[in-house]
CSV table of C-alpha atoms in Angstrom, one decimal:
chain,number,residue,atom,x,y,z
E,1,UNK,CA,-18.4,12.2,3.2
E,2,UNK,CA,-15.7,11.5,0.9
E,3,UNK,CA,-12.4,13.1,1.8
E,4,UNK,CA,-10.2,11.9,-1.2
E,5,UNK,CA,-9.6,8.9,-3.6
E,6,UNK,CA,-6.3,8.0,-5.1
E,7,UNK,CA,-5.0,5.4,-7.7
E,8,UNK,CA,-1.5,4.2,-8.5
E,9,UNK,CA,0.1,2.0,-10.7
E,10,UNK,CA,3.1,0.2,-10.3
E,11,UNK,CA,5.1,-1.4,-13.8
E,12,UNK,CA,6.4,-4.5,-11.9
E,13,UNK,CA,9.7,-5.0,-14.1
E,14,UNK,CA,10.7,-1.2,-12.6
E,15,UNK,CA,10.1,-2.5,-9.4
E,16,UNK,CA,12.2,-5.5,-9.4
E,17,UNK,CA,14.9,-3.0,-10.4
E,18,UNK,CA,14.0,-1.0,-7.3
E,19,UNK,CA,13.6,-3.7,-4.5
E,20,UNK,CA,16.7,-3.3,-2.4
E,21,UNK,CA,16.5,-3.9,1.2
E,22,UNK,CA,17.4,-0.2,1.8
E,23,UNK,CA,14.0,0.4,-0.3
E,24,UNK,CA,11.7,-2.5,1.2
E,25,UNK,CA,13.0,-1.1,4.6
E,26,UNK,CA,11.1,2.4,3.5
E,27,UNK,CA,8.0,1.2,2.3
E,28,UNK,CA,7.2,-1.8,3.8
E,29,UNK,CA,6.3,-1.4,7.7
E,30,UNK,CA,7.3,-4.2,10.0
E,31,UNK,CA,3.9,-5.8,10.1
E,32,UNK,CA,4.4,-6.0,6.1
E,33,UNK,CA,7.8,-7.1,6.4
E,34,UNK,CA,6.9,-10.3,8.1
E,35,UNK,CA,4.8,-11.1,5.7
E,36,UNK,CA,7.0,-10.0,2.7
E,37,UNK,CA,9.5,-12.5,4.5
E,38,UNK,CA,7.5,-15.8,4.2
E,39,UNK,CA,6.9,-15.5,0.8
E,40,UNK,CA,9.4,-18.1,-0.9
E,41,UNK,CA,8.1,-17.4,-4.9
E,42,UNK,CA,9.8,-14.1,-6.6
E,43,UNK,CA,6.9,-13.1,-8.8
E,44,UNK,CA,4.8,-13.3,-5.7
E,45,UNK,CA,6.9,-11.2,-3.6
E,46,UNK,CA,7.1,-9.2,-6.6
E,47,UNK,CA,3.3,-8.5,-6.7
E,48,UNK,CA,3.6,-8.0,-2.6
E,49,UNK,CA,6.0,-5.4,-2.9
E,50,UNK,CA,4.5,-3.4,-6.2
E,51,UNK,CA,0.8,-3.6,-4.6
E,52,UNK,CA,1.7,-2.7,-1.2
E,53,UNK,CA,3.5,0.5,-2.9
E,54,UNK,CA,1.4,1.4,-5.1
E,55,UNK,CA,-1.4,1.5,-2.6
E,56,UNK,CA,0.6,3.3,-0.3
E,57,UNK,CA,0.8,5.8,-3.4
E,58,UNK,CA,-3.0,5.7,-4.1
E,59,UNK,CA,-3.7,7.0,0.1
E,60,UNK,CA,-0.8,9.5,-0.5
E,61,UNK,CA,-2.8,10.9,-3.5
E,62,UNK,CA,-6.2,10.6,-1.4
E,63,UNK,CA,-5.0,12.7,1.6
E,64,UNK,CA,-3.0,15.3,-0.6
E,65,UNK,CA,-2.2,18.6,1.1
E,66,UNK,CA,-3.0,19.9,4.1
E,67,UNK,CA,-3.0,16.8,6.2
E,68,UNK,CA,0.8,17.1,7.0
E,69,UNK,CA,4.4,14.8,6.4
E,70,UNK,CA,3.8,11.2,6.2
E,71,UNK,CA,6.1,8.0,5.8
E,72,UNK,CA,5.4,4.7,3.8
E,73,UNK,CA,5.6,2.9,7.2
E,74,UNK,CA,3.1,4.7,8.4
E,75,UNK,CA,0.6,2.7,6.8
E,76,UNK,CA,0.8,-1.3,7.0
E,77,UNK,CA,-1.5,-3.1,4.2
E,78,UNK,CA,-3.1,-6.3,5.7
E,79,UNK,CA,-5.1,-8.4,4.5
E,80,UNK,CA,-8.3,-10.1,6.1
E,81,UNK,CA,-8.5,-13.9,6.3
E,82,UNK,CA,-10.5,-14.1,3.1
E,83,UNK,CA,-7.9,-12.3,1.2
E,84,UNK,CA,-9.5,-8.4,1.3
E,85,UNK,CA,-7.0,-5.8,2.2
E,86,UNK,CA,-7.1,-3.0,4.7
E,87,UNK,CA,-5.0,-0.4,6.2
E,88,UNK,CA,-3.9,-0.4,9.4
E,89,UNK,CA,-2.5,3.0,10.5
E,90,UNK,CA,-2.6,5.7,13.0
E,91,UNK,CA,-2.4,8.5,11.1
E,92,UNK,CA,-6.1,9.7,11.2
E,93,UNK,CA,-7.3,11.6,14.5
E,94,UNK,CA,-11.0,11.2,13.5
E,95,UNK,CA,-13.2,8.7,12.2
E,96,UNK,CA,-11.9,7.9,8.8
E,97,UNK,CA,-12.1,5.1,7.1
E,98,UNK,CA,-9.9,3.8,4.4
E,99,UNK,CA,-11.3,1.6,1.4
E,100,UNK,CA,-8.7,-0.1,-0.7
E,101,UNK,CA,-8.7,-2.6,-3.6
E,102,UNK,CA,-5.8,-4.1,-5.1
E,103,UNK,CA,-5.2,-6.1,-8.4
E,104,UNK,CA,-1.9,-7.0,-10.4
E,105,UNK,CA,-1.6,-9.1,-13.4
E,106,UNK,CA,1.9,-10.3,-14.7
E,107,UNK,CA,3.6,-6.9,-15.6
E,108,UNK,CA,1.8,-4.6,-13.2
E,109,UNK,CA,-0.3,-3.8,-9.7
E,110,UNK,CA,-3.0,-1.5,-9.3
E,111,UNK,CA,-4.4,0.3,-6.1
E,112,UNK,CA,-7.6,2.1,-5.4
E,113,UNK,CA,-7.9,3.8,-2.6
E,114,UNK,CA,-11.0,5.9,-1.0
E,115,UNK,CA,-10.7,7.9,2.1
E,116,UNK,CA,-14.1,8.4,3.7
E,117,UNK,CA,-15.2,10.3,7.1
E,118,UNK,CA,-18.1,8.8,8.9
C-alpha cells in the first residue's frame, strides 16, 4: 500500500546562496556529511547538497501530517555501490519502505520520493 509520494525541486544557484555550515549542519546528517566532505569539485558538492535537500523535501511531503515532528538529520541519503540512493532512517516503527530517485542537471536537482507499507 502506498502511504505517500512527494517531489521537490531545488534551483541550485539559491542553494549556493544558502550553503553555510550552520545550514549543511541542519540538513545534512553526519553519515552525509562525510561524504559531503570528500567531495573536492564545487558544482559537485553543489548537486550533493541541493539533491540531498530536496529529497529530504520530497519524504517530508510524502509523510505529511499525522506522523509527528521530524528533523532533516533524521534521514541520511546513501547511495548503493552502483550509484542508487536510499534512505537510511529510523523514523518508521513499521515496515515501510522508502523509494527515492534523484536527478539534477546544471541549474537544478530533483527528488522523487514514494513511501510504501509492505
Amino acid at each position: 500500500m502506498i502511504l505517500g509520494i512527494g517531489i521537490d525541486l531545488v534551483d541550485l544557484n539559491r542553494m549556493e546562496k544558502l550553503a553555510t555550515k550552520r545550514f549543511i549542519d541542519r540538513i545534512l546528517s553526519d553519515e552525509e556529511k562525510e561524504v559531503y566532505s570528500k567531495i573536492t569539485a564545487e558544482n559537485v558538492k553543489l548537486s550533493y547538497l541541493g539533491g540531498r535537500f530536496a529529497a529530504k523535501e520530497a519524504i517530508f511531503k510524502a509523510i505529511s501530517k499525522g506522523t509527528g515532528f521530524t528533523n532533516y538529520t533524521d534521514f541520511s541519503i546513501l547511495n548503493q555501490e552502483n550509484g542508487r540512493p536510499y534512505v537510511k532512517t529510523d523514523y518508521f516503527k513499521d515496515q515501510e519502505i522508502i523509494h527515492i530517485s534523484i536527478t539534477h542537471t546544471d541549474q537544478q536537482a530533483i527528488a522523487y520520493v514514494m513511501i510504501e507499507k509492505l
